[in-house]
mmCIF file with all atom_site columns, C-alpha atoms in Angstrom:
data_model
loop_
_atom_site.group_PDB
_atom_site.id
_atom_site.type_symbol
_atom_site.label_atom_id
_atom_site.label_alt_id
_atom_site.label_comp_id
_atom_site.label_asym_id
_atom_site.label_entity_id
_atom_site.label_seq_id
_atom_site.pdbx_PDB_ins_code
_atom_site.Cartn_x
_atom_site.Cartn_y
_atom_site.Cartn_z
_atom_site.occupancy
_atom_site.B_iso_or_equiv
_atom_site.pdbx_formal_charge
_atom_site.auth_seq_id
_atom_site.auth_comp_id
_atom_site.auth_asym_id
_atom_site.auth_atom_id
_atom_site.pdbx_PDB_model_num
ATOM 1   C CA . UNK P 1 1   ? -4.940  4.705   21.832  1.00 45.00 ? 19  UNK P CA 1
ATOM 2   C CA . UNK P 1 2   ? -5.777  1.058   22.329  1.00 51.00 ? 20  UNK P CA 1
ATOM 3   C CA . UNK P 1 3   ? -9.129  -0.266  21.182  1.00 70.00 ? 21  UNK P CA 1
ATOM 4   C CA . UNK P 1 4   ? -8.239  -3.933  21.138  1.00 86.00 ? 22  UNK P CA 1
ATOM 5   C CA . UNK P 1 5   ? -6.233  -3.519  17.949  1.00 95.00 ? 23  UNK P CA 1
ATOM 6   C CA . UNK P 1 6   ? -5.145  -6.585  16.035  1.00 96.00 ? 24  UNK P CA 1
ATOM 7   C CA . UNK P 1 7   ? -2.676  -7.385  13.264  1.00 97.00 ? 25  UNK P CA 1
ATOM 8   C CA . UNK P 1 8   ? -1.562  -10.409 11.286  1.00 96.00 ? 26  UNK P CA 1
ATOM 9   C CA . UNK P 1 9   ? 1.895   -11.544 12.413  1.00 96.00 ? 27  UNK P CA 1
ATOM 10  C CA . UNK P 1 10  ? 4.172   -14.396 11.439  1.00 96.00 ? 28  UNK P CA 1
ATOM 11  C CA . UNK P 1 11  ? 6.742   -15.923 13.783  1.00 97.00 ? 29  UNK P CA 1
ATOM 12  C CA . UNK P 1 12  ? 8.421   -17.968 11.019  1.00 97.00 ? 30  UNK P CA 1
ATOM 13  C CA . UNK P 1 13  ? 8.170   -18.224 7.225   1.00 97.00 ? 31  UNK P CA 1
ATOM 14  C CA . UNK P 1 14  ? 5.717   -20.727 5.799   1.00 96.00 ? 32  UNK P CA 1
ATOM 15  C CA . UNK P 1 15  ? 2.328   -21.296 4.244   1.00 96.00 ? 33  UNK P CA 1
ATOM 16  C CA . UNK P 1 16  ? -0.951  -19.639 5.186   1.00 95.00 ? 34  UNK P CA 1
ATOM 17  C CA . UNK P 1 17  ? -0.972  -21.596 8.455   1.00 96.00 ? 35  UNK P CA 1
ATOM 18  C CA . UNK P 1 18  ? 1.739   -19.292 9.891   1.00 97.00 ? 36  UNK P CA 1
ATOM 19  C CA . UNK P 1 19  ? -0.577  -16.252 9.795   1.00 96.00 ? 37  UNK P CA 1
ATOM 20  C CA . UNK P 1 20  ? -1.618  -15.282 13.321  1.00 96.00 ? 38  UNK P CA 1
ATOM 21  C CA . UNK P 1 21  ? -4.355  -12.745 14.147  1.00 96.00 ? 39  UNK P CA 1
ATOM 22  C CA . UNK P 1 22  ? -2.693  -11.144 17.174  1.00 95.00 ? 40  UNK P CA 1
ATOM 23  C CA . UNK P 1 23  ? -3.586  -8.374  19.648  1.00 96.00 ? 41  UNK P CA 1
ATOM 24  C CA . UNK P 1 24  ? -1.179  -5.423  19.230  1.00 96.00 ? 42  UNK P CA 1
ATOM 25  C CA . UNK P 1 25  ? -0.582  -2.046  20.851  1.00 94.00 ? 43  UNK P CA 1
ATOM 26  C CA . UNK P 1 26  ? -0.594  0.760   18.273  1.00 95.00 ? 44  UNK P CA 1
ATOM 27  C CA . UNK P 1 27  ? 0.294   3.787   20.378  1.00 94.00 ? 45  UNK P CA 1
ATOM 28  C CA . UNK P 1 28  ? 0.569   7.445   19.457  1.00 97.00 ? 46  UNK P CA 1
ATOM 29  C CA . UNK P 1 29  ? 2.319   8.700   16.324  1.00 98.00 ? 47  UNK P CA 1
ATOM 30  C CA . UNK P 1 30  ? 5.816   10.094  16.662  1.00 97.00 ? 48  UNK P CA 1
ATOM 31  C CA . UNK P 1 31  ? 7.282   12.924  14.583  1.00 98.00 ? 49  UNK P CA 1
ATOM 32  C CA . UNK P 1 32  ? 6.436   12.469  10.911  1.00 98.00 ? 50  UNK P CA 1
ATOM 33  C CA . UNK P 1 33  ? 3.972   9.651   11.591  1.00 98.00 ? 51  UNK P CA 1
ATOM 34  C CA . UNK P 1 34  ? 0.228   9.043   11.409  1.00 97.00 ? 52  UNK P CA 1
ATOM 35  C CA . UNK P 1 35  ? -2.043  6.615   13.211  1.00 98.00 ? 53  UNK P CA 1
ATOM 36  C CA . UNK P 1 36  ? -4.441  5.139   10.680  1.00 97.00 ? 54  UNK P CA 1
ATOM 37  C CA . UNK P 1 37  ? -7.666  3.178   11.128  1.00 98.00 ? 55  UNK P CA 1
ATOM 38  C CA . UNK P 1 38  ? -7.883  0.743   8.205   1.00 98.00 ? 56  UNK P CA 1
ATOM 39  C CA . UNK P 1 39  ? -11.151 0.333   6.340   1.00 98.00 ? 57  UNK P CA 1
ATOM 40  C CA . UNK P 1 40  ? -9.715  -1.932  3.607   1.00 98.00 ? 58  UNK P CA 1
ATOM 41  C CA . UNK P 1 41  ? -6.394  -3.610  2.858   1.00 96.00 ? 59  UNK P CA 1
ATOM 42  C CA . UNK P 1 42  ? -4.845  -4.640  -0.438  1.00 93.00 ? 60  UNK P CA 1
ATOM 43  C CA . UNK P 1 43  ? -3.591  -8.155  -1.088  1.00 90.00 ? 61  UNK P CA 1
ATOM 44  C CA . UNK P 1 44  ? -0.519  -8.449  -3.292  1.00 88.00 ? 62  UNK P CA 1
ATOM 45  C CA . UNK P 1 45  ? 1.820   -11.188 -4.404  1.00 88.00 ? 63  UNK P CA 1
ATOM 46  C CA . UNK P 1 46  ? 4.693   -9.580  -2.499  1.00 90.00 ? 64  UNK P CA 1
ATOM 47  C CA . UNK P 1 47  ? 2.783   -10.473 0.682   1.00 93.00 ? 65  UNK P CA 1
ATOM 48  C CA . UNK P 1 48  ? 3.184   -14.166 -0.238  1.00 94.00 ? 66  UNK P CA 1
ATOM 49  C CA . UNK P 1 49  ? 6.897   -13.627 -0.841  1.00 95.00 ? 67  UNK P CA 1
ATOM 50  C CA . UNK P 1 50  ? 7.189   -12.053 2.623   1.00 95.00 ? 68  UNK P CA 1
ATOM 51  C CA . UNK P 1 51  ? 5.136   -14.801 4.290   1.00 96.00 ? 69  UNK P CA 1
ATOM 52  C CA . UNK P 1 52  ? 7.025   -17.633 2.583   1.00 96.00 ? 70  UNK P CA 1
ATOM 53  C CA . UNK P 1 53  ? 10.465  -16.163 3.288   1.00 95.00 ? 71  UNK P CA 1
ATOM 54  C CA . UNK P 1 54  ? 11.329  -15.630 -0.387  1.00 96.00 ? 72  UNK P CA 1
ATOM 55  C CA . UNK P 1 55  ? 11.746  -11.948 0.562   1.00 95.00 ? 73  UNK P CA 1
ATOM 56  C CA . UNK P 1 56  ? 12.775  -12.334 4.212   1.00 94.00 ? 74  UNK P CA 1
ATOM 57  C CA . UNK P 1 57  ? 11.546  -9.947  6.898   1.00 95.00 ? 75  UNK P CA 1
ATOM 58  C CA . UNK P 1 58  ? 12.915  -9.645  10.442  1.00 95.00 ? 76  UNK P CA 1
ATOM 59  C CA . UNK P 1 59  ? 10.797  -11.904 12.644  1.00 96.00 ? 77  UNK P CA 1
ATOM 60  C CA . UNK P 1 60  ? 8.273   -11.679 14.129  1.00 95.00 ? 78  UNK P CA 1
ATOM 61  C CA . UNK P 1 61  ? 6.912   -9.801  11.120  1.00 96.00 ? 79  UNK P CA 1
ATOM 62  C CA . UNK P 1 62  ? 3.753   -7.983  10.188  1.00 96.00 ? 80  UNK P CA 1
ATOM 63  C CA . UNK P 1 63  ? 2.464   -8.422  6.651   1.00 96.00 ? 81  UNK P CA 1
ATOM 64  C CA . UNK P 1 64  ? 0.756   -6.250  4.053   1.00 95.00 ? 82  UNK P CA 1
ATOM 65  C CA . UNK P 1 65  ? 1.967   -3.320  1.977   1.00 94.00 ? 83  UNK P CA 1
ATOM 66  C CA . UNK P 1 66  ? -1.235  -1.546  0.934   1.00 95.00 ? 84  UNK P CA 1
ATOM 67  C CA . UNK P 1 67  ? -4.332  -0.162  2.677   1.00 97.00 ? 85  UNK P CA 1
ATOM 68  C CA . UNK P 1 68  ? -6.868  2.644   2.892   1.00 98.00 ? 86  UNK P CA 1
ATOM 69  C CA . UNK P 1 69  ? -8.545  4.200   5.887   1.00 98.00 ? 87  UNK P CA 1
ATOM 70  C CA . UNK P 1 70  ? -8.891  7.302   8.028   1.00 98.00 ? 88  UNK P CA 1
ATOM 71  C CA . UNK P 1 71  ? -6.264  9.327   9.900   1.00 98.00 ? 89  UNK P CA 1
ATOM 72  C CA . UNK P 1 72  ? -6.863  9.055   13.665  1.00 98.00 ? 90  UNK P CA 1
ATOM 73  C CA . UNK P 1 73  ? -3.850  11.015  14.930  1.00 98.00 ? 91  UNK P CA 1
ATOM 74  C CA . UNK P 1 74  ? -1.066  13.137  13.434  1.00 98.00 ? 92  UNK P CA 1
ATOM 75  C CA . UNK P 1 75  ? 2.499   13.335  14.710  1.00 97.00 ? 93  UNK P CA 1
ATOM 76  C CA . UNK P 1 76  ? 4.619   16.456  14.982  1.00 97.00 ? 94  UNK P CA 1
ATOM 77  C CA . UNK P 1 77  ? 5.696   17.971  11.676  1.00 97.00 ? 95  UNK P CA 1
ATOM 78  C CA . UNK P 1 78  ? 2.963   16.392  9.530   1.00 97.00 ? 96  UNK P CA 1
ATOM 79  C CA . UNK P 1 79  ? 1.280   19.160  7.545   1.00 96.00 ? 97  UNK P CA 1
ATOM 80  C CA . UNK P 1 80  ? -0.228  17.536  4.428   1.00 96.00 ? 98  UNK P CA 1
ATOM 81  C CA . UNK P 1 81  ? -2.787  15.383  6.301   1.00 97.00 ? 99  UNK P CA 1
ATOM 82  C CA . UNK P 1 82  ? -5.152  15.915  9.237   1.00 97.00 ? 100 UNK P CA 1
ATOM 83  C CA . UNK P 1 83  ? -7.274  13.864  11.603  1.00 98.00 ? 101 UNK P CA 1
ATOM 84  C CA . UNK P 1 84  ? -10.333 12.598  9.723   1.00 98.00 ? 102 UNK P CA 1
ATOM 85  C CA . UNK P 1 85  ? -8.710  12.588  6.272   1.00 98.00 ? 103 UNK P CA 1
ATOM 86  C CA . UNK P 1 86  ? -9.430  9.592   4.055   1.00 98.00 ? 104 UNK P CA 1
ATOM 87  C CA . UNK P 1 87  ? -6.077  8.160   2.942   1.00 98.00 ? 105 UNK P CA 1
ATOM 88  C CA . UNK P 1 88  ? -4.324  5.303   1.137   1.00 97.00 ? 106 UNK P CA 1
ATOM 89  C CA . UNK P 1 89  ? -0.769  3.992   0.871   1.00 96.00 ? 107 UNK P CA 1
ATOM 90  C CA . UNK P 1 90  ? 1.383   1.280   -0.685  1.00 93.00 ? 108 UNK P CA 1
ATOM 91  C CA . UNK P 1 91  ? 4.850   1.180   0.783   1.00 87.00 ? 109 UNK P CA 1
ATOM 92  C CA . UNK P 1 92  ? 7.206   0.045   3.492   1.00 88.00 ? 110 UNK P CA 1
ATOM 93  C CA . UNK P 1 93  ? 7.099   -0.745  6.315   1.00 94.00 ? 111 UNK P CA 1
ATOM 94  C CA . UNK P 1 94  ? 4.912   -3.862  6.044   1.00 95.00 ? 112 UNK P CA 1
ATOM 95  C CA . UNK P 1 95  ? 1.977   -4.041  8.434   1.00 96.00 ? 113 UNK P CA 1
ATOM 96  C CA . UNK P 1 96  ? -1.196  -3.281  6.482   1.00 97.00 ? 114 UNK P CA 1
ATOM 97  C CA . UNK P 1 97  ? -2.933  -6.480  7.660   1.00 97.00 ? 115 UNK P CA 1
ATOM 98  C CA . UNK P 1 98  ? -4.152  -4.705  10.789  1.00 97.00 ? 116 UNK P CA 1
ATOM 99  C CA . UNK P 1 99  ? -7.132  -2.873  12.210  1.00 97.00 ? 117 UNK P CA 1
ATOM 100 C CA . UNK P 1 100 ? -4.952  0.201   12.854  1.00 98.00 ? 118 UNK P CA 1
ATOM 101 C CA . UNK P 1 101 ? -1.281  1.118   12.647  1.00 97.00 ? 119 UNK P CA 1
ATOM 102 C CA . UNK P 1 102 ? 1.374   3.807   12.690  1.00 97.00 ? 120 UNK P CA 1
ATOM 103 C CA . UNK P 1 103 ? 2.714   4.815   9.279   1.00 97.00 ? 121 UNK P CA 1
ATOM 104 C CA . UNK P 1 104 ? 5.304   7.320   8.016   1.00 97.00 ? 122 UNK P CA 1
ATOM 105 C CA . UNK P 1 105 ? 3.201   10.264  6.797   1.00 97.00 ? 123 UNK P CA 1
ATOM 106 C CA . UNK P 1 106 ? 5.451   10.797  3.757   1.00 96.00 ? 124 UNK P CA 1
ATOM 107 C CA . UNK P 1 107 ? 4.143   7.483   2.355   1.00 94.00 ? 125 UNK P CA 1
ATOM 108 C CA . UNK P 1 108 ? 0.439   8.318   2.706   1.00 97.00 ? 126 UNK P CA 1
ATOM 109 C CA . UNK P 1 109 ? -1.788  10.223  0.250   1.00 96.00 ? 127 UNK P CA 1
ATOM 110 C CA . UNK P 1 110 ? -5.261  11.688  0.558   1.00 97.00 ? 128 UNK P CA 1
ATOM 111 C CA . UNK P 1 111 ? -8.003  9.503   -0.940  1.00 97.00 ? 129 UNK P CA 1
ATOM 112 C CA . UNK P 1 112 ? -10.697 11.506  -2.757  1.00 96.00 ? 130 UNK P CA 1
ATOM 113 C CA . UNK P 1 113 ? -14.298 11.090  -1.541  1.00 94.00 ? 131 UNK P CA 1
ATOM 114 C CA . UNK P 1 114 ? -15.313 9.582   -4.898  1.00 95.00 ? 132 UNK P CA 1
ATOM 115 C CA . UNK P 1 115 ? -12.968 6.610   -4.476  1.00 96.00 ? 133 UNK P CA 1
ATOM 116 C CA . UNK P 1 116 ? -14.134 3.799   -2.177  1.00 97.00 ? 134 UNK P CA 1
ATOM 117 C CA . UNK P 1 117 ? -11.749 2.521   0.503   1.00 97.00 ? 135 UNK P CA 1
ATOM 118 C CA . UNK P 1 118 ? -11.721 -0.871  -1.235  1.00 96.00 ? 136 UNK P CA 1
ATOM 119 C CA . UNK P 1 119 ? -10.608 0.677   -4.537  1.00 94.00 ? 137 UNK P CA 1
ATOM 120 C CA . UNK P 1 120 ? -8.018  2.831   -2.766  1.00 95.00 ? 138 UNK P CA 1
ATOM 121 C CA . UNK P 1 121 ? -6.552  -0.194  -1.001  1.00 95.00 ? 139 UNK P CA 1
ATOM 122 C CA . UNK P 1 122 ? -6.480  -2.243  -4.211  1.00 91.00 ? 140 UNK P CA 1
ATOM 123 C CA . UNK P 1 123 ? -5.020  0.289   -6.644  1.00 90.00 ? 141 UNK P CA 1
ATOM 124 C CA . UNK P 1 124 ? -2.083  2.010   -5.012  1.00 90.00 ? 142 UNK P CA 1
ATOM 125 C CA . UNK P 1 125 ? 0.704   -0.527  -5.627  1.00 88.00 ? 143 UNK P CA 1
ATOM 126 C CA . UNK P 1 126 ? -0.532  -1.338  -9.115  1.00 89.00 ? 144 UNK P CA 1
ATOM 127 C CA . UNK P 1 127 ? -1.009  2.350   -9.952  1.00 89.00 ? 145 UNK P CA 1
ATOM 128 C CA . UNK P 1 128 ? 2.452   3.280   -8.683  1.00 89.00 ? 146 UNK P CA 1
ATOM 129 C CA . UNK P 1 129 ? 3.932   0.437   -10.735 1.00 87.00 ? 147 UNK P CA 1
ATOM 130 C CA . UNK P 1 130 ? 2.108   1.650   -13.855 1.00 88.00 ? 148 UNK P CA 1
ATOM 131 C CA . UNK P 1 131 ? 3.294   5.212   -13.162 1.00 88.00 ? 149 UNK P CA 1
ATOM 132 C CA . UNK P 1 132 ? 6.872   3.976   -12.884 1.00 85.00 ? 150 UNK P CA 1
ATOM 133 C CA . UNK P 1 133 ? 6.623   2.000   -16.110 1.00 83.00 ? 151 UNK P CA 1
ATOM 134 C CA . UNK P 1 134 ? 4.991   4.814   -18.098 1.00 82.00 ? 152 UNK P CA 1
ATOM 135 C CA . UNK P 1 135 ? 6.890   7.761   -16.657 1.00 79.00 ? 153 UNK P CA 1
ATOM 136 C CA . UNK P 1 136 ? 10.232  6.616   -15.273 1.00 76.00 ? 154 UNK P CA 1
ATOM 137 C CA . UNK P 1 137 ? 11.543  3.773   -17.445 1.00 75.00 ? 155 UNK P CA 1
ATOM 138 C CA . UNK P 1 138 ? 13.373  4.212   -20.721 1.00 63.00 ? 156 UNK P CA 1
ATOM 139 C CA . UNK P 1 139 ? 13.059  6.182   -22.833 1.00 65.00 ? 157 UNK P CA 1
ATOM 140 C CA . UNK P 1 140 ? 14.237  8.635   -20.226 1.00 64.00 ? 158 UNK P CA 1
ATOM 141 C CA . UNK P 1 141 ? 11.442  10.974  -19.220 1.00 65.00 ? 159 UNK P CA 1
ATOM 142 C CA . UNK P 1 142 ? 8.673   8.573   -20.184 1.00 64.00 ? 160 UNK P CA 1
ATOM 143 C CA . UNK P 1 143 ? 6.838   7.842   -23.379 1.00 67.00 ? 161 UNK P CA 1
ATOM 144 C CA . UNK P 1 144 ? 6.624   10.146  -26.365 1.00 69.00 ? 162 UNK P CA 1
ATOM 145 C CA . UNK P 1 145 ? 4.039   10.401  -29.132 1.00 69.00 ? 163 UNK P CA 1
ATOM 146 C CA . UNK P 1 146 ? 4.425   7.479   -31.501 1.00 73.00 ? 164 UNK P CA 1
ATOM 147 C CA . UNK P 1 147 ? 5.996   5.135   -28.919 1.00 73.00 ? 165 UNK P CA 1
ATOM 148 C CA . UNK P 1 148 ? 4.460   1.669   -28.658 1.00 76.00 ? 166 UNK P CA 1
ATOM 149 C CA . UNK P 1 149 ? 3.617   -0.138  -25.441 1.00 76.00 ? 167 UNK P CA 1
ATOM 150 C CA . UNK P 1 150 ? 3.255   -3.911  -25.195 1.00 79.00 ? 168 UNK P CA 1
ATOM 151 C CA . UNK P 1 151 ? 1.889   -5.553  -22.032 1.00 78.00 ? 169 UNK P CA 1
ATOM 152 C CA . UNK P 1 152 ? 1.817   -9.325  -22.041 1.00 80.00 ? 170 UNK P CA 1
ATOM 153 C CA . UNK P 1 153 ? -0.715  -9.359  -19.189 1.00 76.00 ? 171 UNK P CA 1
ATOM 154 C CA . UNK P 1 154 ? -3.027  -6.457  -19.937 1.00 76.00 ? 172 UNK P CA 1
ATOM 155 C CA . UNK P 1 155 ? -5.860  -8.203  -18.058 1.00 77.00 ? 173 UNK P CA 1
ATOM 156 C CA . UNK P 1 156 ? -3.924  -8.074  -14.766 1.00 81.00 ? 174 UNK P CA 1
ATOM 157 C CA . UNK P 1 157 ? -4.030  -5.140  -12.356 1.00 83.00 ? 175 UNK P CA 1
ATOM 158 C CA . UNK P 1 158 ? -0.857  -3.363  -13.506 1.00 86.00 ? 176 UNK P CA 1
ATOM 159 C CA . UNK P 1 159 ? -1.470  -4.087  -17.175 1.00 87.00 ? 177 UNK P CA 1
ATOM 160 C CA . UNK P 1 160 ? -5.061  -2.864  -17.047 1.00 88.00 ? 178 UNK P CA 1
ATOM 161 C CA . UNK P 1 161 ? -4.146  0.412   -15.330 1.00 88.00 ? 179 UNK P CA 1
ATOM 162 C CA . UNK P 1 162 ? -1.098  0.953   -17.564 1.00 87.00 ? 180 UNK P CA 1
ATOM 163 C CA . UNK P 1 163 ? -3.028  0.342   -20.791 1.00 86.00 ? 181 UNK P CA 1
ATOM 164 C CA . UNK P 1 164 ? -5.841  2.667   -19.722 1.00 87.00 ? 182 UNK P CA 1
ATOM 165 C CA . UNK P 1 165 ? -3.300  5.299   -18.681 1.00 85.00 ? 183 UNK P CA 1
ATOM 166 C CA . UNK P 1 166 ? -1.324  4.979   -21.931 1.00 83.00 ? 184 UNK P CA 1
ATOM 167 C CA . UNK P 1 167 ? -4.543  5.375   -23.918 1.00 81.00 ? 185 UNK P CA 1
ATOM 168 C CA . UNK P 1 168 ? -5.468  8.471   -21.877 1.00 83.00 ? 186 UNK P CA 1
ATOM 169 C CA . UNK P 1 169 ? -2.020  9.868   -22.717 1.00 76.00 ? 187 UNK P CA 1
ATOM 170 C CA . UNK P 1 170 ? -2.848  9.327   -26.397 1.00 72.00 ? 188 UNK P CA 1
ATOM 171 C CA . UNK P 1 171 ? -0.191  6.685   -26.835 1.00 51.00 ? 189 UNK P CA 1
ATOM 172 C CA . UNK P 1 172 ? -2.196  3.480   -27.199 1.00 47.00 ? 190 UNK P CA 1
#
């Protein structure tokens, strides 16, 4: 399906001037894929690392790791999502800076009606990072009652979510 889709591409690493708003062909999803129509995208520091070449990507490259939108088409074998579902993601492959895209379905989650697309696109990477820190880092198995948590940047996205989550767990 082509509706004059566009995406941000870079041909070489550099500053913001290398960002190019480019017509792209999205196509139909293959097995295990979804075609998504973005309603909001998340901006993250890793996007700057990709653009600058600090974390090199094969060129030409699409940028952006996080977005929210609506499923437009479902590839073979995808059972947890359907056309029309509101969704969000934060993962590889890069390419969220786009009007629409194909995405591996295993990386996409349903976005509840009560969460705006903008919030969904802004919280996934930070929320997954907080989940990792609170549930997967040492001590093995996550935090236990009486453990202390110290975030040096509790006013940032990850710190704010992690501190609220830790408090909800009764550990702050």
